[in-house]
């Protein structure tokens, strides 16, 4: 949350802190903290919670640190450049409970950054310009350390006051990191941005204060600091099954007596109720590192050469059948192209026979693949930021992996689930937006085709007729009245409806 909105929210929260009654009056035990000595202050009273947090994915990054993606590619060689949102005090390995930075999730006005930025690195960029960057200095233990940024917090704030006023996470605390995944506001997920902190009902009826006013944890129900929720491009799931619309909120057959209930076994709620993504803030759909562009706000305001980004607003999702499982590329393995020549790093698994139809954001990138091993390269994005020399960044990435030899720039993609941004039911897709050559999706491309020519399909039951029925009348007569399963006419079945089959 940046700009005037952040300043307003932070000021209000800080004033409420100053005006808060005493600990005795409020029953707030944290008000009795008189000195903050880092996470140890929290651990002293909350050892089990600290242990739980230590073993969570927010701390361990088991599915992130040593892998690659289609955005900033590889966290490990980027080192400190990718640690800003890690829930530790600066480390990413050899972690203990005393490395858990509780404030990052339990204090809205807390701001921090790796520092101090005191180590000079002088480089010559791809245009021949010399520039000196200042990078974080490690502490006496040889580790990077997060330092408080009081210049970004309300005036007069102290670490002790932050600890005295901790609270359960809000939308602002979660989105402080998740909204800017991928390097900028709204870039990565497509259905989350800083606007999701206080969205309008038409943007997100669940998160809007004028709508259901839900918190993130109302759906992502936390147990022992394990937070359930797994998209298609995520490698690790924790805390139980991902949340669904029927987890205590909506009925399995939510449309009353409407024929719309015929869809719920094979069409996800999000498909009809999230017709667009990137609604308030544009989202990135492609990135090309071979086309460096100068971003003056990069590298903590020192400026950075970033890959060319293509961003969109109010985008129509792509649609895939998903059975809840996904393929996510493992860096230790070679990767091979799909039939269209693109290398897929994350793909929804499932088909018209075993999956539900979901809305997707498909992100593409241009990044290097090592020729001899067939592995994607852990690209040195930090070197790219400082110099714009993408070939050198690729070569350094190859060396970082302990490899040598040539590489090739290839097109990659990742499929990502769109699940936030549900709109009021009045905005749900209509039948004709999808059926009868509607513009929202191509049902034929998704597998909704006849298993043979109309002449062959129709005459398996009756003589050919001159009468032409639209799709609604066709399905009413054959499915609702004659109780014919889809497999009479199509190459798939819907056995859960109890219809007669050939």
XYZ file of C-alpha atoms in Angstrom:
502
model
C 0.000 0.000 0.000
C 1.815 3.113 -1.235
C 1.181 6.811 -1.597
C -1.645 8.802 0.008
C -3.639 5.680 0.912
C -0.707 4.249 2.856
C -0.028 7.559 4.597
C -3.684 7.972 5.588
C -4.030 4.394 6.891
C -0.730 4.549 8.746
C -1.600 7.903 10.347
C -4.987 6.662 11.552
C -3.479 3.466 12.964
C -0.676 5.377 14.694
C -3.087 7.863 16.246
C -5.152 4.955 17.556
C -1.968 3.564 19.091
C -1.207 6.826 20.842
C -4.748 7.167 22.144
C -5.083 3.513 23.192
C -5.978 2.812 26.842
C -3.478 1.186 29.157
C -2.687 -2.502 29.097
C -4.716 -3.062 32.210
C -7.756 -1.434 30.658
C -7.522 -3.213 27.328
C -6.252 -6.593 28.430
C -3.468 -6.263 25.857
C -0.417 -8.067 27.275
C 1.791 -6.678 24.507
C 1.376 -3.194 25.956
C 3.676 -4.351 28.786
C 6.630 -4.761 26.402
C 9.131 -2.098 27.448
C 11.990 -3.033 25.134
C 12.114 -4.817 21.797
C 15.190 -6.980 21.279
C 14.269 -8.549 17.989
C 12.331 -11.814 17.512
C 13.626 -13.074 20.848
C 11.140 -10.699 22.480
C 8.277 -12.546 20.774
C 9.749 -16.014 21.180
C 10.013 -15.588 24.954
C 6.221 -15.737 25.249
C 5.315 -17.545 22.014
C 7.848 -20.380 21.560
C 5.380 -22.781 19.920
C 4.049 -20.162 17.509
C 7.616 -19.244 16.582
C 8.449 -22.891 15.949
C 5.341 -23.269 13.783
C 6.227 -20.147 11.809
C 9.794 -21.366 11.364
C 8.555 -24.519 9.659
C 6.094 -22.733 7.394
C 6.588 -22.129 3.696
C 6.731 -18.384 4.344
C 10.012 -19.051 6.157
C 11.426 -22.106 4.426
C 10.752 -21.160 0.779
C 11.086 -24.842 -0.173
C 9.315 -24.238 -3.458
C 10.938 -20.943 -4.325
C 14.568 -20.294 -3.499
C 16.294 -22.974 -5.607
C 13.931 -22.901 -8.588
C 13.080 -20.730 -11.578
C 9.947 -18.948 -12.723
C 8.856 -16.805 -15.663
C 9.089 -13.501 -13.775
C 12.358 -12.610 -12.014
C 13.560 -16.131 -12.923
C 15.854 -17.392 -10.133
C 15.954 -16.083 -6.544
C 19.183 -17.816 -5.463
C 21.685 -16.018 -7.740
C 19.811 -12.745 -7.180
C 20.604 -13.238 -3.487
C 19.581 -10.176 -1.469
C 17.500 -8.740 -4.320
C 14.789 -11.340 -3.699
C 14.701 -11.329 0.106
C 12.542 -8.261 0.729
C 9.396 -10.294 1.393
C 10.982 -13.275 3.117
C 9.506 -13.561 6.601
C 12.912 -13.755 8.275
C 15.171 -11.046 9.646
C 17.364 -11.411 6.547
C 18.570 -15.012 6.358
C 17.243 -17.723 4.028
C 19.216 -20.698 5.348
C 20.229 -22.171 8.723
C 17.128 -20.572 10.176
C 16.110 -20.664 13.841
C 13.084 -19.353 15.728
C 15.057 -16.212 16.477
C 15.138 -15.440 12.749
C 11.343 -15.222 12.420
C 10.391 -11.584 11.867
C 6.936 -11.679 13.478
C 6.297 -7.997 12.762
C 6.197 -8.454 8.990
C 2.859 -10.277 9.340
C 1.566 -8.795 12.589
C 2.111 -5.057 12.202
C 0.658 -2.996 9.354
C 2.856 0.070 9.776
C 6.159 -1.823 10.046
C 8.578 -1.149 7.188
C 12.043 -2.620 6.704
C 14.777 -3.216 4.140
C 18.101 -5.002 3.914
C 20.915 -2.762 4.920
C 22.859 -0.769 5.374
C 23.429 -0.139 1.640
C 27.132 0.566 2.047
C 29.030 -1.866 -0.187
C 29.866 -0.155 -3.508
C 29.763 -2.139 -6.764
C 30.872 -0.234 -9.854
C 29.706 -1.568 -13.214
C 29.597 -0.519 -16.848
C 26.173 -0.999 -18.354
C 25.276 -2.161 -21.872
C 25.284 1.437 -23.126
C 28.822 2.056 -21.859
C 27.803 4.117 -18.843
C 29.639 3.579 -15.571
C 27.551 3.473 -12.411
C 28.164 2.616 -8.778
C 25.502 0.674 -6.911
C 25.385 0.340 -3.148
C 24.510 -3.125 -1.907
C 23.685 -4.463 1.584
C 26.443 -5.037 4.061
C 26.367 -8.260 6.060
C 26.389 -8.187 9.833
C 29.062 -9.530 12.185
C 27.638 -13.052 11.750
C 28.102 -12.901 8.002
C 24.361 -12.644 7.333
C 22.192 -10.053 5.689
C 20.004 -8.204 8.130
C 16.669 -6.433 7.824
C 16.771 -2.949 9.318
C 13.724 -0.869 10.239
C 12.838 1.979 7.875
C 11.529 4.597 10.249
C 11.473 7.079 7.373
C 8.617 5.005 5.899
C 6.714 4.635 9.184
C 4.570 7.177 11.048
C 6.603 9.914 12.694
C 7.895 9.003 16.137
C 7.411 5.265 15.708
C 9.747 2.957 17.614
C 10.334 -0.775 17.533
C 8.986 -1.031 21.073
C 5.778 0.719 20.065
C 5.439 -1.608 17.066
C 5.774 -4.639 19.362
C 3.258 -3.210 21.841
C 0.593 -2.875 19.152
C 0.917 -6.100 17.159
C -2.315 -7.524 15.785
C -3.666 -10.323 13.648
C -2.862 -9.978 9.926
C -5.061 -7.703 7.856
C -5.465 -7.469 4.105
C -2.801 -4.759 4.171
C -0.224 -6.957 5.894
C -0.705 -9.894 3.530
C -0.810 -7.732 0.421
C 2.230 -5.791 1.557
C 4.154 -8.679 0.002
C 1.730 -10.607 -2.174
C 0.480 -7.600 -4.132
C 3.972 -6.846 -5.433
C 5.156 -10.365 -6.248
C 7.017 -10.398 -9.532
C 8.604 -7.014 -8.931
C 5.783 -4.474 -9.057
C 2.201 -3.820 -8.039
C -0.176 -6.363 -9.558
C 2.541 -7.857 -11.755
C 2.382 -11.528 -10.931
C -0.934 -12.878 -9.780
C -3.285 -10.834 -11.937
C -6.078 -10.995 -9.370
C -4.279 -9.263 -6.480
C -2.786 -5.780 -6.179
C -2.590 -3.034 -3.579
C -6.096 -2.096 -4.732
C -7.251 -5.389 -3.160
C -6.678 -3.855 0.280
C -9.759 -1.710 -0.148
C -11.468 -2.768 -3.381
C -14.883 -1.803 -4.649
C -17.580 -4.507 -4.632
C -17.404 -4.745 -8.436
C -13.680 -5.393 -8.177
C -13.830 -8.020 -5.421
C -17.108 -8.530 -3.591
C -15.417 -10.760 -0.997
C -12.598 -8.388 0.008
C -14.510 -5.137 -0.374
C -15.465 -3.365 2.879
C -18.767 -2.635 1.131
C -19.134 -6.324 0.339
C -18.305 -9.340 2.536
C -15.262 -7.495 3.967
C -13.330 -10.754 4.329
C -9.757 -11.068 5.534
C -7.332 -13.349 3.738
C -7.420 -15.844 6.615
C -11.205 -16.125 6.425
C -10.644 -18.381 3.403
C -7.000 -19.368 3.902
C -7.693 -20.782 7.356
C -4.416 -20.875 9.232
C -3.426 -23.795 11.419
C -0.105 -23.662 13.297
C 1.087 -20.953 10.894
C 0.460 -23.305 7.977
C -1.549 -21.434 5.349
C -3.536 -23.553 2.871
C -3.892 -22.447 -0.716
C -2.083 -23.739 -3.776
C -2.249 -22.306 -7.240
C -1.088 -24.030 -10.383
C 2.418 -22.554 -10.448
C 3.223 -23.222 -6.767
C 5.397 -26.183 -5.830
C 4.483 -26.629 -2.188
C 1.125 -26.934 -0.421
C 0.700 -26.761 3.329
C -1.994 -26.611 5.958
C -4.516 -28.916 4.326
C -6.654 -28.697 1.178
C -6.884 -25.355 -0.636
C -9.949 -23.270 0.244
C -13.088 -23.713 -1.817
C -16.298 -21.724 -2.192
C -18.247 -24.386 -0.289
C -16.070 -24.226 2.845
C -18.863 -23.023 5.075
C -19.954 -20.194 2.791
C -21.799 -21.330 -0.335
C -23.975 -24.386 -0.953
C -22.758 -27.092 -3.374
C -25.832 -26.332 -5.504
C -25.934 -22.540 -5.062
C -28.347 -21.572 -7.832
C -31.639 -22.739 -6.335
C -33.778 -24.481 -8.948
C -31.898 -22.946 -11.867
C -30.374 -25.091 -14.604
C -27.128 -23.300 -13.785
C -26.578 -25.992 -11.140
C -25.829 -28.409 -13.986
C -22.506 -26.601 -14.358
C -21.155 -26.869 -10.817
C -19.637 -30.350 -11.139
C -17.516 -29.373 -14.147
C -17.262 -25.572 -14.098
C -15.556 -23.791 -11.205
C -17.416 -20.916 -9.579
C -14.562 -18.573 -10.550
C -15.125 -19.260 -14.244
C -18.488 -17.502 -14.327
C -17.964 -15.080 -11.468
C -14.530 -13.629 -12.399
C -15.031 -12.461 -15.991
C -11.914 -10.211 -16.000
C -8.576 -9.917 -14.222
C -6.142 -7.037 -13.841
C -9.162 -4.871 -13.099
C -7.751 -2.086 -10.909
C -4.029 -2.353 -11.565
C -2.527 -3.705 -14.771
C -0.857 -7.102 -14.636
C 2.120 -8.466 -16.527
C 1.542 -11.119 -19.177
C 5.029 -11.333 -20.704
C 8.648 -10.422 -19.959
C 11.644 -10.420 -22.298
C 15.077 -10.091 -20.686
C 16.773 -9.592 -24.073
C 15.144 -6.148 -24.336
C 16.458 -4.120 -21.378
C 14.463 -1.078 -20.247
C 15.538 1.460 -17.634
C 13.419 1.627 -14.488
C 14.526 4.507 -12.228
C 12.779 3.027 -9.164
C 14.577 -0.315 -9.350
C 17.328 -1.429 -6.972
C 15.941 0.566 -4.041
C 15.669 3.736 -6.080
C 19.140 3.447 -7.621
C 17.656 2.471 -10.983
C 17.700 -0.870 -12.788
C 17.687 -2.371 -16.271
C 14.616 -4.603 -16.352
C 13.288 -6.907 -19.024
C 10.613 -5.556 -21.344
C 7.200 -6.080 -19.745
C 3.823 -6.256 -21.459
C 0.959 -5.418 -19.113
C -2.811 -5.575 -19.593
C -5.928 -4.381 -17.802
C -9.406 -5.905 -17.713
C -8.145 -9.010 -19.466
C -10.331 -11.978 -20.378
C -8.876 -15.120 -18.760
C -7.812 -18.160 -20.687
C -9.535 -21.354 -19.626
C -8.203 -24.808 -18.771
C -9.563 -27.987 -17.222
C -7.834 -28.528 -13.863
C -8.123 -31.524 -11.553
C -6.281 -29.857 -8.667
C -2.871 -31.246 -9.647
C -0.235 -29.428 -11.640
C 3.102 -29.858 -13.332
C 5.745 -27.445 -12.060
C 9.207 -27.627 -13.565
C 11.956 -28.947 -11.291
C 15.276 -27.239 -11.943
C 17.315 -30.419 -11.597
C 15.601 -31.943 -14.655
C 15.888 -31.179 -18.363
C 12.876 -29.472 -19.898
C 11.491 -30.038 -23.386
C 9.245 -27.897 -25.570
C 5.566 -28.429 -26.144
C 4.256 -29.003 -29.662
C 4.200 -25.248 -30.294
C 7.875 -24.872 -29.313
C 7.200 -23.173 -25.965
C 8.699 -24.514 -22.728
C 6.047 -24.758 -20.002
C 7.237 -24.179 -16.427
C 3.789 -24.585 -14.847
C 0.743 -26.314 -16.276
C -2.679 -27.288 -14.961
C -3.270 -31.032 -15.118
C -6.684 -32.353 -15.980
C -8.975 -32.818 -18.934
C -12.595 -32.509 -19.927
C -13.071 -35.953 -18.328
C -11.547 -35.421 -14.877
C -11.216 -31.673 -14.289
C -13.198 -28.524 -13.713
C -13.018 -25.534 -16.021
C -11.048 -22.701 -14.375
C -9.967 -19.192 -15.413
C -6.250 -18.786 -15.951
C -3.656 -16.126 -16.479
C -0.959 -17.381 -18.873
C 2.371 -15.610 -18.464
C 5.159 -15.937 -21.024
C 8.826 -15.006 -20.906
C 12.046 -15.180 -22.847
C 14.802 -16.753 -20.769
C 17.889 -18.966 -21.254
C 18.035 -22.766 -21.382
C 21.350 -24.622 -21.083
C 21.978 -26.572 -24.285
C 23.938 -29.574 -23.002
C 21.898 -30.342 -19.876
C 18.539 -29.157 -21.176
C 17.944 -27.330 -17.878
C 16.601 -23.832 -17.470
C 19.310 -21.398 -16.381
C 19.280 -19.748 -12.965
C 19.580 -16.367 -14.621
C 21.599 -13.711 -12.777
C 18.812 -11.155 -12.670
C 20.789 -8.913 -10.307
C 23.552 -8.513 -12.896
C 20.900 -7.742 -15.487
C 19.435 -5.076 -13.187
C 22.788 -3.352 -12.764
C 24.136 -3.653 -16.317
C 21.380 -4.621 -18.750
C 23.891 -7.103 -20.185
C 21.529 -10.025 -20.572
C 24.065 -12.319 -22.264
C 26.497 -11.863 -19.377
C 23.643 -12.432 -16.911
C 22.867 -15.718 -18.666
C 26.536 -16.766 -18.664
C 26.859 -15.949 -14.982
C 23.730 -18.000 -14.348
C 25.239 -21.007 -16.128
C 28.381 -20.683 -13.992
C 26.281 -20.317 -10.824
C 24.774 -23.737 -11.589
C 28.242 -25.263 -11.880
C 27.796 -25.738 -15.623
C 29.584 -24.466 -18.705
C 28.910 -24.196 -22.382
C 26.260 -22.632 -24.559
C 22.662 -21.753 -23.866
C 19.699 -20.739 -26.002
C 17.074 -18.085 -25.402
C 13.675 -19.783 -25.437
C 10.056 -18.813 -24.909
C 8.561 -20.079 -21.672
C 5.122 -19.930 -20.099
C 3.317 -20.579 -16.850
C -0.369 -21.101 -16.215
C -1.661 -19.360 -13.097
C -4.997 -19.722 -11.357
C -7.311 -16.703 -11.195
C -9.362 -17.053 -8.022
C -9.624 -13.593 -6.417
C -11.778 -10.833 -7.819
C -15.232 -12.411 -7.639
C -17.809 -9.850 -8.756
C -21.440 -9.410 -7.637
C -23.678 -12.132 -9.024
C -25.307 -9.633 -11.387
C -21.972 -9.437 -13.230
C -21.620 -13.200 -13.757
C -21.155 -14.451 -17.292
C -24.336 -15.043 -19.241
C -25.045 -18.196 -21.213
C -24.424 -16.603 -24.602
C -21.053 -15.215 -23.558
C -19.722 -18.789 -23.583
C -22.180 -20.838 -25.650
C -23.277 -20.463 -29.264
C -19.930 -18.974 -30.395
C -19.756 -16.586 -27.457
C -16.763 -14.264 -27.123
C -15.630 -15.223 -23.610
C -14.186 -18.639 -24.449
C -13.834 -21.134 -27.271
C -15.734 -24.199 -26.105
C -14.759 -26.229 -29.161
C -11.071 -25.688 -28.436
C -11.728 -26.895 -24.890
C -13.111 -30.206 -26.178
C -16.820 -29.526 -26.517
C -17.132 -30.977 -30.005
C -19.236 -33.711 -31.594
C -17.584 -37.104 -31.749
C -18.388 -37.328 -35.456
C -20.285 -35.426 -38.111
C -23.844 -34.303 -37.256
C -25.157 -36.797 -39.828
C -23.458 -39.718 -38.048
C -24.189 -38.520 -34.507
C -27.873 -37.801 -35.045
C -28.687 -40.938 -37.029
C -27.387 -43.275 -34.333
C -30.782 -42.742 -32.650
C -33.192 -41.497 -35.305
C -33.473 -40.556 -38.925
C -31.899 -37.373 -40.155
C -34.144 -34.351 -39.657
C -34.322 -31.058 -41.456
C -35.155 -29.226 -38.244
C -32.356 -27.067 -36.847
C -32.253 -26.606 -33.060
C -30.165 -24.049 -31.224
C -27.917 -25.383 -28.461
C -30.381 -24.604 -25.674
C -33.262 -26.474 -27.294
C -30.913 -29.288 -28.323
C -29.765 -29.868 -24.749
C -33.223 -29.445 -23.273
C -34.657 -32.108 -25.564
C -31.817 -34.615 -25.333
C -30.409 -34.128 -21.822
C -33.302 -32.896 -19.702
C -36.169 -34.701 -21.424
C -34.604 -37.830 -22.942
C -31.884 -38.088 -20.240
C -29.069 -38.750 -22.680
C -25.514 -38.608 -21.372
C -23.039 -36.313 -23.149
C -21.259 -39.366 -24.552
C -24.155 -40.062 -26.936
C -23.030 -37.088 -28.990
C -19.624 -36.083 -27.618
C -16.341 -37.799 -26.800
C -16.739 -37.250 -23.044
C -19.208 -38.291 -20.364
C -20.903 -36.754 -17.317
C -21.651 -39.857 -15.216
C -22.339 -37.823 -12.063
C -25.645 -36.719 -13.552
C -26.947 -40.281 -13.702
C -27.847 -40.030 -17.389
C -28.218 -42.977 -19.734
C -25.091 -43.852 -21.696
C -24.596 -45.527 -25.063
